[in-house]
Amino acid sequence: MSADGKPGLFAVTATSLDDDGAGVAQRDGLTVHVAELLPGEQARVQVVHKSPHHPTVWARVVAQLGPPSPDRVQPACPAFGRCGGCPWQHLAYPAQLATKQRRVAAALDGLIVPEPVTPSPRQLGYRHKGKYVAGRSKGHLALGAWAPRSHDFVDTTGCRAVTAGIERARAAVVTAAAAAGLAPANERHGTGALRYVIIRQARGGDVLIGLVVRSTAAGPAVDATAAALAATPGVVGVVRLDNDRTDGGLVDGAAVPLVGVATLDDEVAGVPVALGATEFAQVNPAQADQLYAHVAHLVAAAPGERIADVYAGLGGIAFSLARAGAEVVAVERDRDAVAALTAAAARAELTSITARIGDATLLADGGPPLAAVVVNPPRKGCSPATLAAVSASAASRLVYVSCGPESLARDLHALVAAGWRVDHARPFDLMPGTAQVETIVRAVR
């Protein structure tokens, strides 16, 4: 392909945006993804990679042609475009919401027209958990991320997506680890000890730090780092997490307390919970509260009605339903999550919650009939067995919480074929600056 008199250079106009923040255009039968080009913008580009399996190429801008999009804004983070996080930061927030709305509407076409996306209360500083790769920047220890599709280290100092408390704690880890001689791990050469750092902040401001190190990491260096961090304002605990995995996994084993507490006192859906460094919880708690409340509103449980919460996790939805007066059966595969949910429910005296380890087959437990079912599956959606179990139950109402619009649409079509009718859909933005969107759908018999 050639244009403009130069082989390999050609002009395109982006018409949409992909999940990685690249503008998407069509050219001579090819789908062209152009880094950082926004819909409506035109540029002369050069191909940097071609798919061996599909008529798709990736390109970079050589020269901008025409004016920038009116939706273009200055990214807030200094590492934008290099770290791979928040790849939509160059798109104004109203345009982000509109793009997510179109994606959900396209997926649900023929099923229902979704309501407008509920915006996040905060577009920056909303993330209450930070996960960092340890590396070197300008010869010094730094915390950051691997660049997309590579093992090139990117220093993410100044990240604006995380809370200010997490950013302060990140800087403190760099200073403390460097002073203690806790060197960053070099995965290629097998040197160094500090692999990753996990930082979690509770709503009240307390911070917990997890130091992910090789099992051979010298105790004195790790302990000295932890001791220095304990003197950092806001830090209430530091834990050690040994990890010798070679597959890039962040965690491999239990946390060992070094100083202070091993868990944070936080809350999920208004219920006090104990969160460790590694437990899954929504990183945008303020928006998660709105999502849980909307689920409870849609379920509309009458006092004493029996409701199943499948893929219950730490219990945000179950807590909301129980506080509304429902008898809740919380179903979750992860034993640790079930233990945490059960303990939190007991502390909050939510005796109407029963947590069980397993999957949707537990819906046929012979207990009182279910009035409603809530499912909140991973991105791949529900299995056919889960959908069959839901339809085989006595439930007259189903609320589906999804982070994958396309898998959601697939499952809804199967449910409609089984006799359900979709009567409500509303997307929620839990992760501004990214393509991620949560959608809540209600279906009735």
Coordinates of C-alpha atoms in Angstrom, one line a residue:
M1 CA 0.0 0.0 0.0
S2 CA 1.3 3.5 -0.8
A3 CA 0.0 7.0 -0.9
D4 CA 1.3 10.6 -0.9
G5 CA 4.1 9.5 -3.2
K6 CA 5.9 7.5 -0.4
P7 CA 5.7 3.7 0.0
G8 CA 4.2 2.8 3.3
L9 CA 2.8 6.2 4.1
F10 CA -0.9 6.9 3.6
A11 CA -3.7 9.1 4.9
V12 CA -6.6 7.9 7.1
T13 CA -9.5 9.3 9.0
A14 CA -10.4 7.6 12.3
T15 CA -14.0 6.8 12.7
S16 CA -14.0 5.0 16.1
L17 CA -11.7 4.3 19.1
D18 CA -10.4 0.9 20.2
D19 CA -9.9 -0.4 23.7
D20 CA -6.2 0.7 23.6
G21 CA -7.0 4.3 22.7
A22 CA -6.1 4.0 19.0
G23 CA -8.2 5.5 16.3
V24 CA -9.7 2.9 13.9
A25 CA -9.9 3.6 10.2
Q26 CA -10.6 1.6 7.0
R27 CA -8.2 1.7 4.1
D28 CA -8.1 -0.5 1.0
G29 CA -9.8 -3.4 2.8
L30 CA -7.7 -3.1 5.8
T31 CA -8.6 -2.1 9.4
V32 CA -6.0 0.4 10.6
H33 CA -5.4 1.1 14.3
V34 CA -3.5 4.4 14.8
A35 CA -2.0 5.1 18.2
E36 CA -3.5 8.2 19.9
L37 CA -5.6 9.3 16.8
L38 CA -9.1 10.3 17.9
P39 CA -12.3 9.7 15.9
G40 CA -12.8 12.5 13.3
E41 CA -9.0 13.2 13.1
Q42 CA -7.0 12.7 9.9
A43 CA -3.3 11.9 9.7
R44 CA -0.6 10.6 7.5
V45 CA 0.5 7.3 9.1
Q46 CA 3.1 4.6 8.8
V47 CA 2.4 0.9 9.4
V48 CA 4.4 -0.6 12.3
H49 CA 2.8 -4.0 12.5
K50 CA 0.6 -6.2 10.3
S51 CA -1.5 -9.1 11.6
P52 CA -0.5 -12.4 10.0
H53 CA -4.0 -13.7 10.4
H54 CA -6.4 -10.8 9.7
P55 CA -6.6 -7.8 7.3
T56 CA -5.5 -5.5 10.2
V57 CA -2.5 -3.2 10.7
W58 CA -1.3 -1.0 13.5
A59 CA 0.3 2.4 12.6
R60 CA 1.8 5.5 14.0
V61 CA 1.1 9.2 13.1
V62 CA 3.7 10.7 10.9
A63 CA 1.9 14.0 10.4
Q64 CA -1.4 15.4 11.5
L65 CA -3.7 16.5 8.7
G66 CA -6.4 18.9 9.5
P67 CA -7.6 20.2 12.9
P68 CA -7.6 18.1 16.1
S69 CA -10.9 16.7 17.4
P70 CA -12.9 19.1 19.6
D71 CA -13.0 16.2 22.1
R72 CA -9.2 16.0 22.4
V73 CA -7.8 17.0 25.8
Q74 CA -4.4 17.0 27.4
P75 CA -3.8 13.7 29.2
A76 CA -3.5 14.1 33.0
C77 CA -0.7 11.5 33.5
P78 CA 2.9 12.2 32.4
A79 CA 3.3 8.5 31.3
F80 CA 0.2 8.5 29.1
G81 CA 0.8 6.7 25.9
R82 CA 3.7 4.7 27.3
C83 CA 2.4 2.8 30.4
G84 CA -0.7 1.4 28.7
G85 CA -3.0 2.4 31.5
C86 CA -6.0 4.8 31.0
P87 CA -5.5 4.8 27.2
W88 CA -8.5 7.1 26.7
Q89 CA -7.2 10.0 28.8
H90 CA -6.8 12.1 25.7
L91 CA -10.5 12.0 25.1
A92 CA -12.8 14.4 26.9
Y93 CA -14.9 12.7 29.6
P94 CA -18.3 13.4 28.0
A95 CA -17.0 11.8 24.8
Q96 CA -15.7 8.8 26.7
L97 CA -19.2 8.3 28.1
A98 CA -20.8 8.7 24.7
T99 CA -18.4 6.1 23.2
K100 CA -19.2 3.6 26.0
Q101 CA -22.9 4.3 25.5
R102 CA -22.6 3.5 21.8
R103 CA -20.7 0.3 22.5
V104 CA -23.3 -1.0 24.9
A105 CA -26.2 0.1 22.6
A106 CA -24.6 -1.7 19.7
A107 CA -24.1 -4.9 21.7
L108 CA -27.7 -4.8 23.0
D109 CA -29.3 -3.9 19.6
G110 CA -32.5 -5.8 19.2
L111 CA -32.8 -6.4 22.9
I112 CA -33.2 -3.0 24.5
V113 CA -32.0 0.6 24.3
P114 CA -29.9 1.3 27.3
E115 CA -30.2 4.3 29.5
P116 CA -27.3 6.9 29.5
V117 CA -24.1 5.8 31.2
T118 CA -23.9 6.8 34.9
P119 CA -20.7 8.8 35.2
S120 CA -18.1 8.2 37.8
P121 CA -18.2 10.7 40.7
R122 CA -14.5 11.3 40.1
Q123 CA -12.5 11.0 36.8
L124 CA -9.1 11.2 38.5
G125 CA -7.9 9.9 41.8
Y126 CA -10.6 7.3 41.9
R127 CA -8.5 4.2 42.1
H128 CA -8.0 2.9 45.6
K129 CA -5.5 0.2 44.6
G130 CA -2.3 0.5 42.7
K131 CA -0.2 -2.3 41.3
Y132 CA 3.4 -1.6 40.3
V133 CA 6.3 -3.3 38.6
A134 CA 9.7 -2.6 40.2
G135 CA 12.3 -1.5 37.7
R136 CA 15.0 1.1 37.0
S137 CA 14.5 4.6 35.5
K138 CA 17.6 6.7 34.7
G139 CA 19.7 4.1 36.7
H140 CA 17.6 4.4 39.9
L141 CA 14.9 2.2 41.4
A142 CA 11.4 3.2 40.2
L143 CA 7.9 1.8 40.3
G144 CA 5.8 1.6 37.2
A145 CA 4.5 -0.7 34.5
W146 CA 5.5 -2.8 31.5
A147 CA 4.8 -1.0 28.3
P148 CA 2.0 -2.6 26.3
R149 CA 3.1 -5.8 24.6
S150 CA 6.7 -5.6 25.8
H151 CA 9.0 -5.9 28.8
D152 CA 10.1 -2.3 28.5
F153 CA 9.8 -0.6 31.9
V154 CA 7.8 2.7 32.2
D155 CA 8.1 4.8 35.3
T156 CA 4.6 5.9 36.3
T157 CA 5.6 8.6 38.8
G158 CA 2.8 11.2 38.9
C159 CA -0.1 8.8 38.0
R160 CA -3.3 10.7 38.5
A161 CA -5.7 7.7 38.3
V162 CA -4.8 6.5 41.8
T163 CA -5.6 8.4 45.0
A164 CA -3.1 11.0 46.3
G165 CA -2.4 8.7 49.3
I166 CA -1.4 5.8 47.0
E167 CA 0.9 8.1 45.0
R168 CA 2.6 9.3 48.2
A169 CA 3.0 5.7 49.4
R170 CA 4.5 4.8 46.0
A171 CA 7.2 7.5 46.4
A172 CA 7.9 6.3 50.0
V173 CA 8.4 2.8 48.8
V174 CA 11.0 3.9 46.2
T175 CA 12.9 5.9 48.9
A176 CA 12.7 3.2 51.5
A177 CA 13.7 0.3 49.3
A178 CA 16.6 2.2 47.7
A179 CA 17.9 3.1 51.2
A180 CA 17.6 -0.5 52.4
G181 CA 19.4 -1.9 49.3
L182 CA 16.3 -3.8 48.1
A183 CA 17.1 -3.8 44.4
P184 CA 14.4 -4.3 41.7
A185 CA 14.3 -7.7 40.1
N186 CA 15.7 -8.2 36.7
E187 CA 13.6 -10.9 35.1
R188 CA 16.0 -11.5 32.2
H189 CA 19.1 -12.0 34.4
G190 CA 17.5 -13.3 37.5
T191 CA 19.0 -10.6 39.7
G192 CA 17.5 -8.3 42.3
A193 CA 14.7 -9.1 44.8
L194 CA 11.8 -6.6 44.6
R195 CA 9.4 -7.7 41.8
Y196 CA 6.1 -5.8 42.4
V197 CA 4.4 -3.5 44.9
I198 CA 0.7 -3.5 45.7
I199 CA -0.7 -0.4 47.5
R200 CA -4.3 -0.3 48.8
Q201 CA -6.0 2.7 50.4
A202 CA -9.2 2.4 52.5
R203 CA -11.9 5.1 52.2
G204 CA -10.8 6.6 55.5
G205 CA -7.3 7.1 54.2
D206 CA -5.3 4.2 55.8
V207 CA -2.8 2.6 53.4
L208 CA -1.6 -1.0 53.3
I209 CA 1.5 -1.9 51.3
G210 CA 2.4 -5.3 49.9
L211 CA 6.1 -5.9 48.9
V212 CA 6.2 -8.8 46.3
V213 CA 9.7 -10.2 46.4
R214 CA 11.6 -13.3 45.4
S215 CA 11.6 -16.0 48.1
T216 CA 15.4 -15.6 48.3
A217 CA 15.0 -11.9 49.1
A218 CA 17.3 -11.0 52.1
G219 CA 15.2 -10.6 55.2
P220 CA 17.1 -7.6 56.6
A221 CA 16.6 -5.5 53.4
V222 CA 12.9 -6.3 53.3
D223 CA 12.4 -5.7 57.0
A224 CA 14.3 -2.4 56.8
T225 CA 12.1 -1.2 54.0
A226 CA 9.0 -2.1 55.9
A227 CA 10.3 -0.4 59.0
A228 CA 10.9 2.8 57.1
L229 CA 7.5 2.7 55.5
A230 CA 5.8 2.3 58.9
A231 CA 6.9 5.8 59.6
T232 CA 5.2 7.2 56.5
P233 CA 2.0 9.1 57.3
G234 CA -1.1 7.1 56.5
V235 CA 0.7 3.7 56.2
V236 CA -0.8 1.3 58.8
G237 CA 0.7 -2.0 57.6
V238 CA 3.3 -3.6 55.3
V239 CA 3.2 -7.3 54.3
R240 CA 5.6 -9.5 52.4
L241 CA 4.5 -11.6 49.5
D242 CA 7.0 -14.2 48.2
N243 CA 6.6 -14.9 44.4
D244 CA 8.9 -17.0 42.3
R245 CA 6.5 -17.4 39.4
T246 CA 7.8 -17.1 35.9
D247 CA 4.5 -16.5 34.1
G248 CA 4.1 -12.8 35.2
G249 CA 1.6 -13.6 37.9
L250 CA 1.5 -10.9 40.5
V251 CA 0.8 -13.0 43.6
D252 CA 1.8 -16.5 44.6
G253 CA 1.2 -17.3 48.3
A254 CA -0.1 -15.8 51.5
A255 CA 0.9 -12.4 52.9
V256 CA 3.3 -12.3 55.8
P257 CA 2.9 -9.3 58.1
L258 CA 6.0 -7.3 58.6
V259 CA 4.9 -4.2 60.5
G260 CA 1.5 -2.9 61.5
V261 CA -1.8 -4.6 60.4
A262 CA -2.2 -7.2 57.6
T263 CA -5.6 -5.9 56.5
L264 CA -7.4 -2.6 56.2
D265 CA -10.7 -1.7 57.9
D266 CA -12.8 -0.6 54.9
E267 CA -16.4 -1.0 53.8
V268 CA -18.3 -2.5 50.9
A269 CA -21.9 -1.4 50.3
G270 CA -21.9 0.2 53.7
V271 CA -20.7 -3.0 55.5
P272 CA -17.4 -3.1 57.3
V273 CA -14.9 -5.5 55.7
A274 CA -11.2 -6.4 56.2
L275 CA -9.3 -6.1 53.0
G276 CA -5.8 -7.5 52.5
A277 CA -3.4 -6.4 49.8
T278 CA -4.5 -8.9 47.3
E279 CA -8.3 -9.4 47.8
F280 CA -10.4 -8.3 44.8
A281 CA -12.6 -5.3 45.5
Q282 CA -13.8 -2.6 43.1
V283 CA -11.1 0.0 42.7
N284 CA -13.7 2.8 42.4
P285 CA -15.7 2.4 45.7
A286 CA -17.8 5.5 45.4
Q287 CA -19.1 4.4 42.0
A288 CA -19.4 0.8 43.2
D289 CA -21.8 2.0 45.9
Q290 CA -24.1 3.5 43.2
L291 CA -24.0 0.3 41.2
Y292 CA -24.8 -2.0 44.2
A293 CA -27.7 0.3 45.2
H294 CA -29.1 0.2 41.6
V295 CA -29.0 -3.6 41.6
A296 CA -30.9 -3.7 44.9
H297 CA -33.4 -1.2 43.4
L298 CA -34.0 -3.4 40.3
V299 CA -34.3 -6.6 42.4
A300 CA -37.0 -4.8 44.5
A301 CA -37.0 -7.6 47.0
A302 CA -40.0 -7.7 49.4
P303 CA -39.1 -8.3 53.0
G304 CA -38.2 -12.0 53.5
E305 CA -38.0 -12.8 49.7
R306 CA -35.2 -15.3 48.9
I307 CA -32.7 -13.9 46.4
A308 CA -29.6 -15.7 45.0
D309 CA -26.4 -13.7 44.3
V310 CA -24.2 -15.8 41.9
Y311 CA -20.5 -14.8 41.5
A312 CA -20.9 -13.0 44.9
G313 CA -17.2 -12.0 45.4
L314 CA -16.7 -10.2 48.6
G315 CA -20.5 -9.6 48.9
G316 CA -21.2 -6.0 47.8
I317 CA -24.5 -7.0 46.1
A318 CA -25.4 -9.5 48.8
F319 CA -24.9 -6.9 51.5
S320 CA -27.1 -4.4 49.5
L321 CA -29.9 -7.0 49.1
A322 CA -29.8 -8.1 52.8
R323 CA -30.0 -4.5 54.0
A324 CA -33.1 -4.2 51.9
G325 CA -34.7 -7.0 53.8
A326 CA -34.0 -10.0 51.5
E327 CA -32.9 -13.5 52.5
V328 CA -29.8 -13.9 50.4
V329 CA -28.0 -17.0 49.2
A330 CA -24.5 -15.8 48.1
V331 CA -22.7 -18.2 45.8
E332 CA -19.0 -17.9 45.0
R333 CA -16.3 -20.3 43.9
D334 CA -13.4 -18.6 45.8
R335 CA -13.1 -20.0 49.3
D336 CA -11.2 -17.0 50.6
A337 CA -13.9 -14.6 49.3
V338 CA -16.6 -16.7 50.9
A339 CA -14.8 -16.7 54.2
A340 CA -14.4 -12.9 54.0
L341 CA -18.0 -12.4 53.0
T342 CA -19.2 -14.6 55.9
A343 CA -17.0 -12.9 58.4
A344 CA -18.2 -9.4 57.3
A345 CA -21.9 -10.5 57.4
A346 CA -21.4 -11.8 60.9
R347 CA -19.8 -8.6 62.1
A348 CA -22.6 -6.6 60.6
E349 CA -25.2 -8.9 62.0
L350 CA -26.6 -9.6 58.6
T351 CA -28.0 -13.0 59.6
S352 CA -30.1 -13.1 56.5
I353 CA -27.1 -13.9 54.3
T354 CA -26.0 -17.5 53.7
A355 CA -22.7 -17.9 51.8
R356 CA -21.9 -21.1 49.9
I357 CA -18.9 -22.3 47.9
G358 CA -19.8 -23.4 44.5
D359 CA -21.6 -22.4 41.3
A360 CA -25.1 -21.8 40.0
T361 CA -26.0 -25.5 40.4
L362 CA -26.5 -24.6 44.0
L363 CA -29.7 -22.8 43.0
A364 CA -31.4 -26.2 42.9
D365 CA -30.9 -26.7 46.7
G366 CA -34.4 -27.7 47.6
G367 CA -34.8 -24.6 49.8
P368 CA -37.7 -22.1 49.5
P369 CA -38.3 -20.9 46.0
L370 CA -36.2 -18.0 44.7
A371 CA -37.9 -14.8 43.9
A372 CA -34.9 -13.3 42.0
V373 CA -31.4 -14.1 40.9
V374 CA -28.4 -11.7 40.5
V375 CA -25.4 -12.8 38.4
N376 CA -22.2 -10.9 38.1
P377 CA -19.9 -13.1 36.0
P378 CA -16.4 -12.4 34.7
R379 CA -15.9 -10.8 31.3
K380 CA -16.5 -14.0 29.4
G381 CA -20.0 -14.1 30.7
C382 CA -22.1 -17.0 32.1
S383 CA -21.7 -20.6 31.2
P384 CA -24.6 -22.4 29.5
A385 CA -25.0 -24.4 32.7
T386 CA -25.4 -21.1 34.7
L387 CA -28.0 -19.8 32.4
A388 CA -29.9 -23.1 32.5
A389 CA -29.8 -23.1 36.3
V390 CA -31.2 -19.6 36.4
S391 CA -34.1 -20.5 34.0
A392 CA -34.8 -23.7 35.9
S393 CA -35.2 -21.8 39.1
A394 CA -38.5 -20.3 40.3
A395 CA -37.1 -16.8 40.0
S396 CA -39.3 -14.3 38.2
R397 CA -36.7 -11.6 38.1
L398 CA -33.0 -11.7 37.0
V399 CA -30.5 -8.9 37.3
Y400 CA -27.3 -9.3 35.3
V401 CA -24.2 -7.2 36.1
S402 CA -21.7 -7.4 33.2
C403 CA -18.3 -6.0 32.4
G404 CA -18.4 -7.4 28.9
P405 CA -21.1 -5.9 26.6
E406 CA -20.6 -8.6 23.9
S407 CA -20.8 -11.6 26.2
L408 CA -23.8 -9.9 28.0
A409 CA -25.7 -9.7 24.7
R410 CA -24.9 -13.3 23.8
D411 CA -26.3 -14.5 27.2
L412 CA -29.3 -12.2 27.0
H413 CA -30.3 -13.7 23.6
A414 CA -30.1 -17.2 25.2
L415 CA -32.3 -16.0 28.1
V416 CA -34.8 -14.4 25.7
A417 CA -35.0 -17.7 23.8
A418 CA -35.7 -19.4 27.2
G419 CA -38.7 -17.1 27.9
W420 CA -37.2 -14.0 29.6
R421 CA -37.8 -10.4 28.5
V422 CA -35.3 -7.6 29.0
D423 CA -36.9 -4.5 30.5
H424 CA -34.0 -2.4 31.7
A425 CA -30.4 -1.6 30.9
R426 CA -28.1 1.0 32.4
P427 CA -24.3 1.2 32.0
F428 CA -22.0 2.5 34.8
D429 CA -18.5 3.9 34.3
L430 CA -16.3 2.5 37.0
M431 CA -13.0 3.1 35.2
P432 CA -12.7 6.6 33.6
G433 CA -10.0 6.9 31.0
T434 CA -10.4 3.3 29.9
A435 CA -12.7 1.4 27.6
Q436 CA -14.2 -0.6 30.5
V437 CA -17.9 -0.3 31.2
E438 CA -20.3 -2.1 33.6
T439 CA -23.8 -2.7 32.5
I440 CA -26.8 -3.7 34.7
V441 CA -29.7 -5.4 32.9
R442 CA -32.9 -6.6 34.4
A443 CA -34.9 -9.4 32.8
V444 CA -38.3 -10.8 33.8
R445 CA -40.3 -13.9 32.9

